[in-house]
Amino acid sequence: MSASSASVVRSSASAVSGARLLVSDYVELTKPKVQSLLLFTTVTTMEVAGSPSLSKIGLTCLGGYLSAGGAGAVNHYYDRDIDAQMKRTSTRPIPAGRVAPRAALVYGCVLATLSFVLLSLTVNVLAASLALGGFVGYVGVYTVLLKRRTPQNIVIGGAAGAMPPLVGWAATRGSLSWTAVYLFAIVFYWTPPHFWALSLLMKDEYAKVGVPMMPVVRGERETRRQILLYTLLLYAVSQLPFCAGEFGGIYLVASMVLGWAFIGGAVWLYRRADRRAALKLYLFSLLYLALLFGAMVADAKL
């Protein structure tokens, strides 16, 4: 191979590598890891609501991903200043200089627009509107208005993250019901103990950039107390679908066992007050939500 040919090959390989990195960065802007659990609650809710076709499930998940991904991209844009100062986020595409801030903002808005159009044309307008509401809630309410102003940011802003069950129900039924509201409430009350357990681990970084997360403003002991309180509230809310006659014994047993385990972890965290307990509770909270929504499907189908 001549020197010129080798140079062409190297240039082509470099271009391909650069394109892959760029695609990877734009995917990262959509926060795919966070989205996986949200999409799972969407799919399971759709199965509880009825027997949707695979195409409807796929289109609903795609629309939901575009909306939540758009919100994630705009969040990356807005938080680029504090992301650059925190070790955990300093390598994200914008603070690392791999994606221009304006490009991320436009990208996020385009994704949200595509989501609304796609869901409106292929699913229904109600599902599209709810997905758009989640985008507006996460970007406008949580990211812009609350995150840097109040330790209650995740409580109020958590409503945006609880939208997937509503979207899934609306996509399947074309309307909402109390069952959909119960599922929304479960995710809503699950969010504070889930996120505050993580914030205990990230307290110093949040304090460094001036974000008033609960451990920074109220202290770790109060945060642990709030985690226990919201875990108890979550347990109570998780019993509503059974009490309303929407689910049967399979769900009841699962919700009780998972709820007691969650409460036990919160009590352990409150008494132990160490990073290991906080990490274990955070990881269990992910498993809790997945298993609880899986139990709903098992109950509804069996």
Tab-separated table of C-alpha atoms in Angstrom:
chain	number	residue	atom	x	y	z
A	1	MET	CA	0.000	0.000	0.000
A	2	SER	CA	1.350	3.389	-0.990
A	3	ALA	CA	1.808	6.230	1.495
A	4	SER	CA	-1.055	8.175	-0.097
A	5	SER	CA	-3.406	5.161	0.126
A	6	ALA	CA	-2.478	4.614	3.758
A	7	SER	CA	-3.188	8.271	4.467
A	8	VAL	CA	-6.631	7.966	2.863
A	9	VAL	CA	-7.416	4.866	4.948
A	10	ARG	CA	-6.341	6.620	8.141
A	11	SER	CA	-8.426	9.675	7.284
A	12	SER	CA	-11.472	7.512	6.558
A	13	ALA	CA	-11.042	5.607	9.819
A	14	SER	CA	-10.680	8.871	11.707
A	15	ALA	CA	-13.845	10.243	10.083
A	16	VAL	CA	-15.821	7.109	10.985
A	17	SER	CA	-14.525	7.225	14.559
A	18	GLY	CA	-15.444	10.893	14.822
A	19	ALA	CA	-18.945	10.243	13.478
A	20	ARG	CA	-19.474	7.437	15.985
A	21	LEU	CA	-18.347	9.675	18.843
A	22	LEU	CA	-20.693	12.435	17.686
A	23	VAL	CA	-23.650	10.036	17.513
A	24	SER	CA	-22.717	8.692	20.956
A	25	ASP	CA	-22.649	12.218	22.366
A	26	TYR	CA	-26.070	13.091	20.988
A	27	VAL	CA	-27.478	9.855	22.360
A	28	GLU	CA	-25.930	10.698	25.741
A	29	LEU	CA	-27.735	14.044	25.702
A	30	THR	CA	-31.035	12.115	25.811
A	31	LYS	CA	-30.020	10.383	29.083
A	32	PRO	CA	-30.771	6.826	27.887
A	33	LYS	CA	-29.967	5.179	31.241
A	34	VAL	CA	-32.573	7.302	33.010
A	35	GLN	CA	-35.075	6.627	30.237
A	36	SER	CA	-34.930	2.841	30.433
A	37	LEU	CA	-36.945	2.636	33.661
A	38	LEU	CA	-39.386	5.311	32.483
A	39	LEU	CA	-40.049	3.369	29.275
A	40	PHE	CA	-40.541	0.202	31.297
A	41	THR	CA	-43.303	1.880	33.306
A	42	THR	CA	-44.849	3.009	30.027
A	43	VAL	CA	-44.902	-0.492	28.534
A	44	THR	CA	-46.171	-2.167	31.701
A	45	THR	CA	-48.912	0.434	32.095
A	46	MET	CA	-50.018	-0.182	28.512
A	47	GLU	CA	-50.254	-3.914	29.219
A	48	VAL	CA	-52.283	-3.235	32.359
A	49	ALA	CA	-54.601	-0.901	30.442
A	50	GLY	CA	-55.341	-3.420	27.691
A	51	SER	CA	-53.744	-5.503	24.949
A	52	PRO	CA	-52.043	-2.964	22.676
A	53	SER	CA	-50.373	-4.046	19.459
A	54	LEU	CA	-46.598	-4.198	19.249
A	55	SER	CA	-46.679	-1.315	16.783
A	56	LYS	CA	-48.603	0.888	19.214
A	57	ILE	CA	-46.225	0.001	22.037
A	58	GLY	CA	-43.247	0.760	19.819
A	59	LEU	CA	-44.614	4.093	18.616
A	60	THR	CA	-45.587	5.140	22.142
A	61	CYS	CA	-42.152	4.266	23.469
A	62	LEU	CA	-40.468	6.089	20.591
A	63	GLY	CA	-42.588	9.167	21.197
A	64	GLY	CA	-41.933	8.985	24.924
A	65	TYR	CA	-38.212	8.593	24.335
A	66	LEU	CA	-38.115	11.595	22.013
A	67	SER	CA	-39.950	13.777	24.528
A	68	ALA	CA	-37.936	12.727	27.573
A	69	GLY	CA	-34.759	12.736	25.494
A	70	GLY	CA	-35.488	16.265	24.352
A	71	ALA	CA	-35.960	17.306	27.966
A	72	GLY	CA	-32.654	15.666	28.828
A	73	ALA	CA	-30.856	17.538	26.059
A	74	VAL	CA	-32.260	20.897	27.163
A	75	ASN	CA	-31.317	20.010	30.750
A	76	HIS	CA	-27.740	19.389	29.556
A	77	TYR	CA	-27.814	22.800	27.880
A	78	TYR	CA	-29.169	24.675	30.894
A	79	ASP	CA	-26.952	22.967	33.472
A	80	ARG	CA	-23.747	23.157	31.448
A	81	ASP	CA	-22.208	25.637	33.902
A	82	ILE	CA	-22.619	23.480	36.990
A	83	ASP	CA	-21.930	20.267	35.059
A	84	ALA	CA	-18.467	21.600	34.212
A	85	GLN	CA	-17.682	21.994	37.932
A	86	MET	CA	-18.809	18.571	39.148
A	87	LYS	CA	-16.580	15.538	38.710
A	88	ARG	CA	-19.529	13.248	37.922
A	89	THR	CA	-20.739	15.447	35.040
A	90	SER	CA	-17.623	17.229	33.791
A	91	THR	CA	-17.140	14.753	30.942
A	92	ARG	CA	-20.641	15.246	29.533
A	93	PRO	CA	-20.720	16.321	25.858
A	94	ILE	CA	-21.296	20.053	26.435
A	95	PRO	CA	-18.855	20.826	29.295
A	96	ALA	CA	-16.272	18.607	27.584
A	97	GLY	CA	-16.600	20.769	24.468
A	98	ARG	CA	-17.760	17.994	22.125
A	99	VAL	CA	-21.239	19.452	21.502
A	100	ALA	CA	-22.023	23.162	21.187
A	101	PRO	CA	-24.586	24.449	23.737
A	102	ARG	CA	-26.852	25.947	21.078
A	103	ALA	CA	-26.794	22.712	19.094
A	104	ALA	CA	-27.930	20.787	22.186
A	105	LEU	CA	-30.750	23.267	22.817
A	106	VAL	CA	-32.013	23.058	19.241
A	107	TYR	CA	-31.649	19.284	19.294
A	108	GLY	CA	-33.749	19.011	22.453
A	109	CYS	CA	-36.521	21.221	21.120
A	110	VAL	CA	-36.581	19.334	17.801
A	111	LEU	CA	-36.914	16.009	19.624
A	112	ALA	CA	-39.830	17.306	21.703
A	113	THR	CA	-41.548	18.603	18.561
A	114	LEU	CA	-41.041	15.298	16.754
A	115	SER	CA	-42.480	13.491	19.761
A	116	PHE	CA	-45.676	15.536	19.725
A	117	VAL	CA	-46.124	15.148	15.977
A	118	LEU	CA	-45.405	11.416	16.013
A	119	LEU	CA	-47.729	10.623	18.932
A	120	SER	CA	-50.489	12.871	17.594
A	121	LEU	CA	-50.449	11.238	14.167
A	122	THR	CA	-49.887	7.613	15.146
A	123	VAL	CA	-51.283	7.228	18.691
A	124	ASN	CA	-53.565	10.019	19.919
A	125	VAL	CA	-53.461	13.689	20.862
A	126	LEU	CA	-53.984	13.015	24.569
A	127	ALA	CA	-50.864	10.853	24.796
A	128	ALA	CA	-48.946	13.445	22.771
A	129	SER	CA	-50.102	16.273	25.050
A	130	LEU	CA	-49.170	14.361	28.198
A	131	ALA	CA	-45.704	13.616	26.821
A	132	LEU	CA	-45.299	17.287	25.955
A	133	GLY	CA	-46.455	18.144	29.469
A	134	GLY	CA	-43.667	15.967	30.834
A	135	PHE	CA	-41.158	17.840	28.672
A	136	VAL	CA	-42.409	21.242	29.830
A	137	GLY	CA	-42.517	20.099	33.457
A	138	TYR	CA	-38.974	18.761	33.465
A	139	VAL	CA	-37.454	21.669	31.582
A	140	GLY	CA	-39.551	24.621	32.713
A	141	VAL	CA	-40.611	23.642	36.224
A	142	TYR	CA	-37.805	21.427	37.518
A	143	THR	CA	-34.682	22.535	35.619
A	144	VAL	CA	-35.313	26.267	35.237
A	145	LEU	CA	-37.608	27.256	38.119
A	146	LEU	CA	-36.924	24.869	40.987
A	147	LYS	CA	-33.594	23.034	40.820
A	148	ARG	CA	-31.421	25.988	41.826
A	149	ARG	CA	-33.952	27.628	44.158
A	150	THR	CA	-35.482	25.151	46.588
A	151	PRO	CA	-34.709	21.801	48.254
A	152	GLN	CA	-38.236	20.775	47.290
A	153	ASN	CA	-37.196	20.787	43.625
A	154	ILE	CA	-37.346	17.021	43.226
A	155	VAL	CA	-40.701	16.764	45.023
A	156	ILE	CA	-42.535	19.226	42.798
A	157	GLY	CA	-40.478	18.577	39.682
A	158	GLY	CA	-40.926	14.842	40.165
A	159	ALA	CA	-44.356	15.112	38.563
A	160	ALA	CA	-42.627	15.356	35.175
A	161	GLY	CA	-40.874	12.033	35.714
A	162	ALA	CA	-44.170	10.435	36.732
A	163	MET	CA	-45.854	11.154	33.377
A	164	PRO	CA	-44.971	7.877	31.544
A	165	PRO	CA	-47.797	5.836	33.154
A	166	LEU	CA	-50.285	8.524	32.107
A	167	VAL	CA	-48.884	8.519	28.573
A	168	GLY	CA	-49.029	4.734	28.394
A	169	TRP	CA	-52.606	4.589	29.686
A	170	ALA	CA	-53.784	7.338	27.346
A	171	ALA	CA	-52.064	5.635	24.409
A	172	THR	CA	-53.923	2.387	25.100
A	173	ARG	CA	-57.336	3.633	26.213
A	174	GLY	CA	-57.513	7.074	24.620
A	175	SER	CA	-58.532	8.486	27.989
A	176	LEU	CA	-57.424	8.540	31.632
A	177	SER	CA	-58.867	6.850	34.706
A	178	TRP	CA	-58.251	6.652	38.435
A	179	THR	CA	-56.000	3.654	37.872
A	180	ALA	CA	-53.736	5.788	35.697
A	181	VAL	CA	-53.699	8.441	38.410
A	182	TYR	CA	-52.727	5.823	41.016
A	183	LEU	CA	-49.805	4.680	38.874
A	184	PHE	CA	-48.752	8.297	38.369
A	185	ALA	CA	-48.896	8.809	42.149
A	186	ILE	CA	-46.744	5.747	42.797
A	187	VAL	CA	-43.941	7.089	40.592
A	188	PHE	CA	-44.437	10.584	42.018
A	189	TYR	CA	-43.981	9.443	45.635
A	190	TRP	CA	-41.197	7.044	44.658
A	191	THR	CA	-39.069	9.849	43.201
A	192	PRO	CA	-38.046	11.722	46.414
A	193	PRO	CA	-36.647	8.737	48.363
A	194	HIS	CA	-35.000	7.446	45.186
A	195	PHE	CA	-33.327	10.742	44.312
A	196	TRP	CA	-32.521	11.872	47.859
A	197	ALA	CA	-30.671	8.611	48.490
A	198	LEU	CA	-28.489	9.509	45.506
A	199	SER	CA	-28.164	13.132	46.648
A	200	LEU	CA	-26.706	11.932	49.968
A	201	LEU	CA	-23.884	10.409	47.937
A	202	MET	CA	-23.460	13.580	45.868
A	203	LYS	CA	-23.896	16.118	48.679
A	204	ASP	CA	-20.425	17.686	48.437
A	205	GLU	CA	-20.658	18.193	44.687
A	206	TYR	CA	-24.085	19.808	44.944
A	207	ALA	CA	-22.803	22.071	47.714
A	208	LYS	CA	-19.811	23.021	45.572
A	209	VAL	CA	-22.002	24.371	42.768
A	210	GLY	CA	-24.683	25.859	45.018
A	211	VAL	CA	-27.569	23.556	44.108
A	212	PRO	CA	-29.879	23.468	47.163
A	213	MET	CA	-30.537	19.745	47.306
A	214	MET	CA	-32.055	18.488	50.536
A	215	PRO	CA	-28.796	17.259	52.173
A	216	VAL	CA	-27.094	20.569	51.405
A	217	VAL	CA	-29.817	22.842	52.791
A	218	ARG	CA	-31.482	20.748	55.507
A	219	GLY	CA	-28.644	18.412	56.406
A	220	GLU	CA	-28.198	14.672	56.076
A	221	ARG	CA	-30.270	13.710	59.141
A	222	GLU	CA	-33.310	15.631	57.890
A	223	THR	CA	-32.836	14.128	54.435
A	224	ARG	CA	-32.843	10.635	55.908
A	225	ARG	CA	-35.983	11.502	57.865
A	226	GLN	CA	-37.678	12.788	54.720
A	227	ILE	CA	-36.665	9.627	52.849
A	228	LEU	CA	-38.330	7.508	55.537
A	229	LEU	CA	-41.440	9.708	55.509
A	230	TYR	CA	-41.852	9.539	51.732
A	231	THR	CA	-41.201	5.796	51.745
A	232	LEU	CA	-44.090	5.369	54.185
A	233	LEU	CA	-46.274	7.575	51.969
A	234	LEU	CA	-45.224	5.542	48.940
A	235	TYR	CA	-46.280	2.339	50.683
A	236	ALA	CA	-49.698	3.815	51.440
A	237	VAL	CA	-50.145	5.070	47.872
A	238	SER	CA	-49.056	1.715	46.433
A	239	GLN	CA	-52.003	0.060	48.203
A	240	LEU	CA	-54.579	2.308	46.522
A	241	PRO	CA	-54.907	0.263	43.299
A	242	PHE	CA	-55.716	-2.875	45.323
A	243	CYS	CA	-58.099	-1.056	47.656
A	244	ALA	CA	-59.907	0.357	44.613
A	245	GLY	CA	-60.317	-3.142	43.219
A	246	GLU	CA	-58.031	-2.577	40.224
A	247	PHE	CA	-55.589	-5.377	41.138
A	248	GLY	CA	-55.765	-8.643	43.020
A	249	GLY	CA	-53.672	-10.905	45.205
A	250	ILE	CA	-50.526	-11.031	43.077
A	251	TYR	CA	-50.167	-7.266	43.185
A	252	LEU	CA	-51.106	-7.070	46.865
A	253	VAL	CA	-48.413	-9.524	47.928
A	254	ALA	CA	-45.784	-7.909	45.700
A	255	SER	CA	-46.613	-4.366	46.833
A	256	MET	CA	-46.525	-5.370	50.500
A	257	VAL	CA	-43.245	-7.313	50.315
A	258	LEU	CA	-41.518	-4.683	48.183
A	259	GLY	CA	-42.940	-1.874	50.313
A	260	TRP	CA	-41.771	-3.429	53.575
A	261	ALA	CA	-38.327	-3.997	52.081
A	262	PHE	CA	-38.166	-0.347	50.961
A	263	ILE	CA	-39.255	0.857	54.400
A	264	GLY	CA	-36.691	-1.442	56.019
A	265	GLY	CA	-33.960	0.061	53.853
A	266	ALA	CA	-35.080	3.581	54.741
A	267	VAL	CA	-35.075	2.742	58.460
A	268	TRP	CA	-31.606	1.227	58.124
A	269	LEU	CA	-30.381	4.363	56.366
A	270	TYR	CA	-31.935	6.570	59.058
A	271	ARG	CA	-30.210	4.622	61.832
A	272	ARG	CA	-26.883	3.835	60.152
A	273	ALA	CA	-26.322	7.142	58.341
A	274	ASP	CA	-23.541	5.907	56.063
A	275	ARG	CA	-22.824	5.962	52.346
A	276	ARG	CA	-23.221	2.210	51.977
A	277	ALA	CA	-26.780	2.344	53.282
A	278	ALA	CA	-27.599	5.271	50.954
A	279	LEU	CA	-26.175	3.452	47.927
A	280	LYS	CA	-28.057	0.244	48.743
A	281	LEU	CA	-31.337	2.109	49.129
A	282	TYR	CA	-30.783	3.970	45.852
A	283	LEU	CA	-30.092	0.746	43.962
A	284	PHE	CA	-33.024	-1.042	45.605
A	285	SER	CA	-35.351	1.799	44.654
A	286	LEU	CA	-34.653	1.055	40.977
A	287	LEU	CA	-35.441	-2.619	41.493
A	288	TYR	CA	-38.533	-1.753	43.539
A	289	LEU	CA	-40.204	0.242	40.785
A	290	ALA	CA	-39.401	-2.305	38.082
A	291	LEU	CA	-40.701	-5.235	40.133
A	292	LEU	CA	-43.812	-3.371	41.285
A	293	PHE	CA	-44.867	-2.472	37.748
A	294	GLY	CA	-43.984	-5.980	36.599
A	295	ALA	CA	-46.289	-7.339	39.310
A	296	MET	CA	-49.083	-5.156	37.944
A	297	VAL	CA	-48.786	-6.831	34.554
A	298	ALA	CA	-48.657	-10.299	36.112
A	299	ASP	CA	-51.774	-9.538	38.128
A	300	ALA	CA	-53.659	-8.063	35.183
A	301	LYS	CA	-52.796	-10.878	32.768
A	302	LEU	CA	-53.017	-13.848	35.140
